[in-house]
Amino acid sequence: FAYLMSIVTDKGAVRPARLLIFMALLLWIINVRLFSYVPLLLLFFVIHPSKIAPSRADYLKVASGFLVVTAVLTGFFDLVYLPRAADSSPDPSAIDASSQVRFVLNNPWEFVEASYNTLRLWGEGLFREGIAVFGWIDYTLGYAPYYIAVFLGGVLVHSTVQRDEALLRPNQILFLLAAVLLTAASLFFSLYAVWTPVGKDTIDGLQGRYFLGLLPFAIVCLS
């Protein structure tokens, strides 16, 4: 986030070393949790092409090279580690990722309903997990720290909006928004595939902290 905002706010083209660091960070982030964070690659397109290369042809070379290298490395890691993704699930015998994916393709509305049910039943817990819980059993605090965190978050959003400047064009904002929303949806889908019994009406394994990294990007979208 820091590198992206620094590149967006700087005048002129981004230095090659800084661009390489940003691309390496994106590559690392999308492989932290297998394919869940792949939509964050869209953050690359939040940077205006003129900052990356002087001509459209040069920009296409840089962008395509980055995407190809990232796809190859990410595909390799997924092939190596994805088959073992359900090893630590509560009941591996009831988990079948390929069958779950086929179930979603044949019954997409069932996945939407499962996502809604998860938010309806466990949304408060996910929200608290994004602020503070402790231990394997997710021991929660009293109500006061959560209200304080929400208040401070509101102050942060208000301050950001009050002091904002128009730095992104509509298509760049669209890529930023798509990165946030598609990553959130991907987290739901990935846990449905590798942690939830086939056809279950809720999604198991979600943690509030998985969404925490999206918060600063969402604040920029709001501003």
PDB file of C-alpha atoms in Angstrom:
ATOM      1  CA  PHE A   1       0.000   0.000   0.000  1.00  0.00           C
ATOM      2  CA  ALA A   2       2.797   2.405   0.907  1.00  0.00           C
ATOM      3  CA  TYR A   3       4.639   1.771  -2.340  1.00  0.00           C
ATOM      4  CA  LEU A   4       1.485   2.127  -4.418  1.00  0.00           C
ATOM      5  CA  MET A   5       0.487   5.414  -2.791  1.00  0.00           C
ATOM      6  CA  SER A   6       4.039   6.731  -3.057  1.00  0.00           C
ATOM      7  CA  ILE A   7       4.161   5.929  -6.773  1.00  0.00           C
ATOM      8  CA  VAL A   8       0.710   7.442  -7.377  1.00  0.00           C
ATOM      9  CA  THR A   9       1.526  10.688  -5.558  1.00  0.00           C
ATOM     10  CA  ASP A  10       5.049  11.158  -6.966  1.00  0.00           C
ATOM     11  CA  LYS A  11       5.502  13.454  -9.917  1.00  0.00           C
ATOM     12  CA  GLY A  12       6.915  11.931 -13.057  1.00  0.00           C
ATOM     13  CA  ALA A  13       7.879   8.370 -13.897  1.00  0.00           C
ATOM     14  CA  VAL A  14       8.579   5.772 -11.226  1.00  0.00           C
ATOM     15  CA  ARG A  15      12.193   4.703 -10.922  1.00  0.00           C
ATOM     16  CA  PRO A  16      12.835   1.171 -12.256  1.00  0.00           C
ATOM     17  CA  ALA A  17      14.139  -0.071  -8.886  1.00  0.00           C
ATOM     18  CA  ARG A  18      10.993   1.073  -7.089  1.00  0.00           C
ATOM     19  CA  LEU A  19       8.791  -0.479  -9.772  1.00  0.00           C
ATOM     20  CA  LEU A  20      10.613  -3.800  -9.416  1.00  0.00           C
ATOM     21  CA  ILE A  21      10.142  -3.691  -5.642  1.00  0.00           C
ATOM     22  CA  PHE A  22       6.432  -3.000  -6.064  1.00  0.00           C
ATOM     23  CA  MET A  23       6.049  -5.876  -8.537  1.00  0.00           C
ATOM     24  CA  ALA A  24       7.976  -8.199  -6.208  1.00  0.00           C
ATOM     25  CA  LEU A  25       5.685  -7.216  -3.342  1.00  0.00           C
ATOM     26  CA  LEU A  26       2.620  -8.007  -5.444  1.00  0.00           C
ATOM     27  CA  LEU A  27       4.107 -11.387  -6.379  1.00  0.00           C
ATOM     28  CA  TRP A  28       4.751 -12.152  -2.712  1.00  0.00           C
ATOM     29  CA  ILE A  29       1.326 -10.987  -1.522  1.00  0.00           C
ATOM     30  CA  ILE A  30      -0.677 -13.104  -3.958  1.00  0.00           C
ATOM     31  CA  ASN A  31       1.253 -16.220  -2.902  1.00  0.00           C
ATOM     32  CA  VAL A  32       0.828 -15.738   0.848  1.00  0.00           C
ATOM     33  CA  ARG A  33      -2.418 -17.711   0.813  1.00  0.00           C
ATOM     34  CA  LEU A  34      -2.343 -19.550  -2.498  1.00  0.00           C
ATOM     35  CA  PHE A  35      -4.911 -18.170  -4.977  1.00  0.00           C
ATOM     36  CA  SER A  36      -7.003 -16.143  -2.496  1.00  0.00           C
ATOM     37  CA  TYR A  37      -5.180 -12.872  -3.097  1.00  0.00           C
ATOM     38  CA  VAL A  38      -4.616 -13.169  -6.850  1.00  0.00           C
ATOM     39  CA  PRO A  39      -7.063 -10.281  -7.624  1.00  0.00           C
ATOM     40  CA  LEU A  40      -4.606  -7.931  -5.907  1.00  0.00           C
ATOM     41  CA  LEU A  41      -2.609  -8.106  -9.143  1.00  0.00           C
ATOM     42  CA  LEU A  42      -5.077  -5.492 -10.383  1.00  0.00           C
ATOM     43  CA  LEU A  43      -3.264  -2.995  -8.148  1.00  0.00           C
ATOM     44  CA  PHE A  44      -0.551  -2.910 -10.831  1.00  0.00           C
ATOM     45  CA  PHE A  45      -3.050  -1.205 -13.152  1.00  0.00           C
ATOM     46  CA  VAL A  46      -3.848   1.492 -10.590  1.00  0.00           C
ATOM     47  CA  ILE A  47      -0.535   3.060 -11.655  1.00  0.00           C
ATOM     48  CA  HIS A  48      -0.986   5.169 -14.764  1.00  0.00           C
ATOM     49  CA  PRO A  49       0.916   3.723 -17.766  1.00  0.00           C
ATOM     50  CA  SER A  50       2.802   6.983 -18.311  1.00  0.00           C
ATOM     51  CA  LYS A  51       4.508   6.526 -14.931  1.00  0.00           C
ATOM     52  CA  ILE A  52       5.768   3.075 -15.909  1.00  0.00           C
ATOM     53  CA  ALA A  53       6.959   3.556 -19.498  1.00  0.00           C
ATOM     54  CA  PRO A  54       7.243   6.449 -21.980  1.00  0.00           C
ATOM     55  CA  SER A  55       5.339   4.684 -24.771  1.00  0.00           C
ATOM     56  CA  ARG A  56       2.393   2.304 -25.003  1.00  0.00           C
ATOM     57  CA  ALA A  57       4.589  -0.384 -26.596  1.00  0.00           C
ATOM     58  CA  ASP A  58       7.096  -0.224 -23.754  1.00  0.00           C
ATOM     59  CA  TYR A  59       4.304  -0.311 -21.194  1.00  0.00           C
ATOM     60  CA  LEU A  60       2.818  -3.426 -22.791  1.00  0.00           C
ATOM     61  CA  LYS A  61       6.220  -5.116 -22.639  1.00  0.00           C
ATOM     62  CA  VAL A  62       6.632  -4.341 -18.938  1.00  0.00           C
ATOM     63  CA  ALA A  63       3.048  -5.273 -18.025  1.00  0.00           C
ATOM     64  CA  SER A  64       2.978  -8.495 -20.063  1.00  0.00           C
ATOM     65  CA  GLY A  65       6.409  -9.554 -18.781  1.00  0.00           C
ATOM     66  CA  PHE A  66       5.315  -9.009 -15.183  1.00  0.00           C
ATOM     67  CA  LEU A  67       2.050 -10.894 -15.663  1.00  0.00           C
ATOM     68  CA  VAL A  68       3.713 -13.845 -17.425  1.00  0.00           C
ATOM     69  CA  VAL A  69       6.419 -14.251 -14.772  1.00  0.00           C
ATOM     70  CA  THR A  70       3.844 -13.917 -11.999  1.00  0.00           C
ATOM     71  CA  ALA A  71       1.497 -16.443 -13.634  1.00  0.00           C
ATOM     72  CA  VAL A  72       4.271 -19.015 -14.060  1.00  0.00           C
ATOM     73  CA  LEU A  73       5.582 -18.715 -10.496  1.00  0.00           C
ATOM     74  CA  THR A  74       2.115 -18.587  -8.929  1.00  0.00           C
ATOM     75  CA  GLY A  75       0.949 -21.549 -10.981  1.00  0.00           C
ATOM     76  CA  PHE A  76       3.974 -23.527  -9.820  1.00  0.00           C
ATOM     77  CA  PHE A  77       3.321 -22.759  -6.146  1.00  0.00           C
ATOM     78  CA  ASP A  78      -0.378 -23.592  -6.511  1.00  0.00           C
ATOM     79  CA  LEU A  79       0.401 -26.950  -8.123  1.00  0.00           C
ATOM     80  CA  VAL A  80       2.855 -27.795  -5.347  1.00  0.00           C
ATOM     81  CA  TYR A  81       0.871 -26.648  -2.317  1.00  0.00           C
ATOM     82  CA  LEU A  82      -2.820 -26.571  -3.305  1.00  0.00           C
ATOM     83  CA  PRO A  83      -3.308 -30.383  -3.105  1.00  0.00           C
ATOM     84  CA  ARG A  84      -2.343 -30.161   0.587  1.00  0.00           C
ATOM     85  CA  ALA A  85      -4.539 -27.157   1.373  1.00  0.00           C
ATOM     86  CA  ALA A  86      -7.111 -29.261   3.258  1.00  0.00           C
ATOM     87  CA  ASP A  87      -4.581 -31.123   5.409  1.00  0.00           C
ATOM     88  CA  SER A  88      -5.289 -29.021   8.505  1.00  0.00           C
ATOM     89  CA  SER A  89      -9.077 -28.781   8.097  1.00  0.00           C
ATOM     90  CA  PRO A  90     -11.269 -30.107  10.943  1.00  0.00           C
ATOM     91  CA  ASP A  91     -12.572 -33.056   8.894  1.00  0.00           C
ATOM     92  CA  PRO A  92     -10.478 -33.646   5.740  1.00  0.00           C
ATOM     93  CA  SER A  93     -12.629 -36.637   4.784  1.00  0.00           C
ATOM     94  CA  ALA A  94     -15.589 -34.322   4.109  1.00  0.00           C
ATOM     95  CA  ILE A  95     -13.545 -31.866   2.030  1.00  0.00           C
ATOM     96  CA  ASP A  96     -13.141 -32.221  -1.716  1.00  0.00           C
ATOM     97  CA  ALA A  97     -12.030 -29.014  -3.409  1.00  0.00           C
ATOM     98  CA  SER A  98     -12.612 -30.197  -6.974  1.00  0.00           C
ATOM     99  CA  SER A  99     -16.126 -31.434  -6.137  1.00  0.00           C
ATOM    100  CA  GLN A 100     -16.853 -28.169  -4.356  1.00  0.00           C
ATOM    101  CA  VAL A 101     -15.745 -26.147  -7.379  1.00  0.00           C
ATOM    102  CA  ARG A 102     -17.996 -28.228  -9.627  1.00  0.00           C
ATOM    103  CA  PHE A 103     -20.846 -27.723  -7.163  1.00  0.00           C
ATOM    104  CA  VAL A 104     -20.379 -23.935  -7.335  1.00  0.00           C
ATOM    105  CA  LEU A 105     -20.234 -23.952 -11.132  1.00  0.00           C
ATOM    106  CA  ASN A 106     -23.465 -25.944 -11.277  1.00  0.00           C
ATOM    107  CA  ASN A 107     -25.153 -24.080  -8.411  1.00  0.00           C
ATOM    108  CA  PRO A 108     -23.669 -20.562  -8.246  1.00  0.00           C
ATOM    109  CA  TRP A 109     -26.597 -19.208  -6.247  1.00  0.00           C
ATOM    110  CA  GLU A 110     -25.900 -21.784  -3.511  1.00  0.00           C
ATOM    111  CA  PHE A 111     -22.460 -20.208  -3.034  1.00  0.00           C
ATOM    112  CA  VAL A 112     -24.009 -16.735  -2.849  1.00  0.00           C
ATOM    113  CA  GLU A 113     -26.466 -17.982  -0.223  1.00  0.00           C
ATOM    114  CA  ALA A 114     -23.665 -19.653   1.747  1.00  0.00           C
ATOM    115  CA  SER A 115     -21.707 -16.378   1.720  1.00  0.00           C
ATOM    116  CA  TYR A 116     -24.771 -14.458   2.912  1.00  0.00           C
ATOM    117  CA  ASN A 117     -25.484 -17.009   5.644  1.00  0.00           C
ATOM    118  CA  THR A 118     -21.886 -16.781   6.820  1.00  0.00           C
ATOM    119  CA  LEU A 119     -22.087 -12.995   7.136  1.00  0.00           C
ATOM    120  CA  ARG A 120     -25.500 -13.201   8.805  1.00  0.00           C
ATOM    121  CA  LEU A 121     -24.401 -15.791  11.374  1.00  0.00           C
ATOM    122  CA  TRP A 122     -20.725 -15.012  11.871  1.00  0.00           C
ATOM    123  CA  GLY A 123     -20.305 -11.457  10.544  1.00  0.00           C
ATOM    124  CA  GLU A 124     -19.934  -9.959  14.017  1.00  0.00           C
ATOM    125  CA  GLY A 125     -17.268 -12.513  14.878  1.00  0.00           C
ATOM    126  CA  LEU A 126     -15.362 -11.828  11.664  1.00  0.00           C
ATOM    127  CA  PHE A 127     -15.541  -8.104  12.406  1.00  0.00           C
ATOM    128  CA  ARG A 128     -14.131  -8.603  15.911  1.00  0.00           C
ATOM    129  CA  GLU A 129     -11.392 -10.867  14.552  1.00  0.00           C
ATOM    130  CA  GLY A 130     -10.297  -8.034  12.294  1.00  0.00           C
ATOM    131  CA  ILE A 131      -9.709  -5.886  15.389  1.00  0.00           C
ATOM    132  CA  ALA A 132      -8.491  -8.208  18.171  1.00  0.00           C
ATOM    133  CA  VAL A 133      -9.008 -11.765  19.353  1.00  0.00           C
ATOM    134  CA  PHE A 134      -6.562 -13.989  21.196  1.00  0.00           C
ATOM    135  CA  GLY A 135      -5.491 -17.593  21.112  1.00  0.00           C
ATOM    136  CA  TRP A 136      -6.628 -20.633  19.204  1.00  0.00           C
ATOM    137  CA  ILE A 137     -10.174 -20.254  20.563  1.00  0.00           C
ATOM    138  CA  ASP A 138     -10.422 -16.593  19.434  1.00  0.00           C
ATOM    139  CA  TYR A 139     -10.983 -15.241  22.948  1.00  0.00           C
ATOM    140  CA  THR A 140     -12.652 -11.836  22.644  1.00  0.00           C
ATOM    141  CA  LEU A 141     -12.292  -8.610  24.606  1.00  0.00           C
ATOM    142  CA  GLY A 142     -15.063  -6.632  26.245  1.00  0.00           C
ATOM    143  CA  TYR A 143     -17.174  -4.382  24.068  1.00  0.00           C
ATOM    144  CA  ALA A 144     -15.277  -1.122  24.789  1.00  0.00           C
ATOM    145  CA  PRO A 145     -12.085  -1.773  22.730  1.00  0.00           C
ATOM    146  CA  TYR A 146     -14.164  -2.692  19.684  1.00  0.00           C
ATOM    147  CA  TYR A 147     -16.233   0.488  19.879  1.00  0.00           C
ATOM    148  CA  ILE A 148     -13.054   2.531  20.339  1.00  0.00           C
ATOM    149  CA  ALA A 149     -11.497   0.858  17.282  1.00  0.00           C
ATOM    150  CA  VAL A 150     -14.603   1.579  15.196  1.00  0.00           C
ATOM    151  CA  PHE A 151     -14.587   5.213  16.345  1.00  0.00           C
ATOM    152  CA  LEU A 152     -10.904   5.653  15.501  1.00  0.00           C
ATOM    153  CA  GLY A 153     -11.493   3.982  12.133  1.00  0.00           C
ATOM    154  CA  GLY A 154     -14.289   6.454  11.429  1.00  0.00           C
ATOM    155  CA  VAL A 155     -11.968   9.348  12.333  1.00  0.00           C
ATOM    156  CA  LEU A 156      -9.349   7.964   9.949  1.00  0.00           C
ATOM    157  CA  VAL A 157     -11.833   7.631   7.084  1.00  0.00           C
ATOM    158  CA  HIS A 158     -13.236  11.128   7.700  1.00  0.00           C
ATOM    159  CA  SER A 159      -9.754  12.665   7.861  1.00  0.00           C
ATOM    160  CA  THR A 160      -8.717  10.928   4.650  1.00  0.00           C
ATOM    161  CA  VAL A 161     -11.817  12.071   2.793  1.00  0.00           C
ATOM    162  CA  GLN A 162     -11.510  15.647   4.071  1.00  0.00           C
ATOM    163  CA  ARG A 163      -7.915  15.985   2.865  1.00  0.00           C
ATOM    164  CA  ASP A 164      -8.154  14.013  -0.365  1.00  0.00           C
ATOM    165  CA  GLU A 165      -6.914  15.149  -3.765  1.00  0.00           C
ATOM    166  CA  ALA A 166      -7.892  13.888  -7.203  1.00  0.00           C
ATOM    167  CA  LEU A 167      -4.924  11.679  -8.109  1.00  0.00           C
ATOM    168  CA  LEU A 168      -6.621   8.736  -9.827  1.00  0.00           C
ATOM    169  CA  ARG A 169      -8.629   8.680 -13.025  1.00  0.00           C
ATOM    170  CA  PRO A 170     -11.946   6.773 -13.146  1.00  0.00           C
ATOM    171  CA  ASN A 171     -10.400   3.670 -14.736  1.00  0.00           C
ATOM    172  CA  GLN A 172      -7.688   3.574 -12.063  1.00  0.00           C
ATOM    173  CA  ILE A 173     -10.313   3.832  -9.313  1.00  0.00           C
ATOM    174  CA  LEU A 174     -12.211   1.008 -11.014  1.00  0.00           C
ATOM    175  CA  PHE A 175      -9.125  -1.241 -10.896  1.00  0.00           C
ATOM    176  CA  LEU A 176      -8.621  -0.368  -7.219  1.00  0.00           C
ATOM    177  CA  LEU A 177     -12.239  -1.121  -6.364  1.00  0.00           C
ATOM    178  CA  ALA A 178     -12.148  -4.368  -8.360  1.00  0.00           C
ATOM    179  CA  ALA A 179      -9.006  -5.466  -6.511  1.00  0.00           C
ATOM    180  CA  VAL A 180     -10.738  -4.981  -3.139  1.00  0.00           C
ATOM    181  CA  LEU A 181     -14.078  -6.587  -4.038  1.00  0.00           C
ATOM    182  CA  LEU A 182     -12.694  -9.504  -6.044  1.00  0.00           C
ATOM    183  CA  THR A 183     -10.135 -10.312  -3.336  1.00  0.00           C
ATOM    184  CA  ALA A 184     -12.886 -10.393  -0.703  1.00  0.00           C
ATOM    185  CA  ALA A 185     -14.964 -12.679  -2.940  1.00  0.00           C
ATOM    186  CA  SER A 186     -11.911 -14.846  -3.625  1.00  0.00           C
ATOM    187  CA  LEU A 187     -11.335 -15.318   0.108  1.00  0.00           C
ATOM    188  CA  PHE A 188     -14.901 -16.554   0.519  1.00  0.00           C
ATOM    189  CA  PHE A 189     -14.559 -18.899  -2.456  1.00  0.00           C
ATOM    190  CA  SER A 190     -11.165 -20.306  -1.486  1.00  0.00           C
ATOM    191  CA  LEU A 191     -12.306 -21.212   2.036  1.00  0.00           C
ATOM    192  CA  TYR A 192     -15.490 -22.690   0.596  1.00  0.00           C
ATOM    193  CA  ALA A 193     -13.368 -24.893  -1.663  1.00  0.00           C
ATOM    194  CA  VAL A 194     -10.620 -26.129   0.669  1.00  0.00           C
ATOM    195  CA  TRP A 195     -12.131 -25.886   4.166  1.00  0.00           C
ATOM    196  CA  THR A 196     -15.900 -26.470   3.810  1.00  0.00           C
ATOM    197  CA  PRO A 197     -17.769 -29.749   3.205  1.00  0.00           C
ATOM    198  CA  VAL A 198     -19.303 -29.945  -0.260  1.00  0.00           C
ATOM    199  CA  GLY A 199     -22.640 -28.144  -0.520  1.00  0.00           C
ATOM    200  CA  LYS A 200     -22.674 -26.779   3.034  1.00  0.00           C
ATOM    201  CA  ASP A 201     -24.893 -23.706   3.505  1.00  0.00           C
ATOM    202  CA  THR A 202     -22.168 -21.712   5.329  1.00  0.00           C
ATOM    203  CA  ILE A 203     -18.445 -21.185   4.771  1.00  0.00           C
ATOM    204  CA  ASP A 204     -15.969 -22.558   7.315  1.00  0.00           C
ATOM    205  CA  GLY A 205     -12.490 -21.301   8.110  1.00  0.00           C
ATOM    206  CA  LEU A 206     -12.869 -17.574   7.413  1.00  0.00           C
ATOM    207  CA  GLN A 207     -10.939 -15.242   9.728  1.00  0.00           C
ATOM    208  CA  GLY A 208     -11.401 -11.502  10.025  1.00  0.00           C
ATOM    209  CA  ARG A 209      -7.670 -10.879   9.733  1.00  0.00           C
ATOM    210  CA  TYR A 210      -7.696 -12.188   6.155  1.00  0.00           C
ATOM    211  CA  PHE A 211      -9.551  -9.012   5.117  1.00  0.00           C
ATOM    212  CA  LEU A 212      -7.545  -6.541   7.187  1.00  0.00           C
ATOM    213  CA  GLY A 213      -4.993  -5.809   4.460  1.00  0.00           C
ATOM    214  CA  LEU A 214      -7.806  -4.610   2.190  1.00  0.00           C
ATOM    215  CA  LEU A 215      -8.798  -1.841   4.609  1.00  0.00           C
ATOM    216  CA  PRO A 216      -6.380   0.919   3.479  1.00  0.00           C
ATOM    217  CA  PHE A 217      -7.231   0.297  -0.170  1.00  0.00           C
ATOM    218  CA  ALA A 218     -10.944   0.453   0.648  1.00  0.00           C
ATOM    219  CA  ILE A 219     -10.423   3.781   2.438  1.00  0.00           C
ATOM    220  CA  VAL A 220      -8.756   5.194  -0.675  1.00  0.00           C
ATOM    221  CA  CYS A 221     -11.711   3.969  -2.741  1.00  0.00           C
ATOM    222  CA  LEU A 222     -14.099   5.779  -0.402  1.00  0.00           C
ATOM    223  CA  SER A 223     -12.092   8.993  -0.568  1.00  0.00           C
TER     224      SER A 223
END
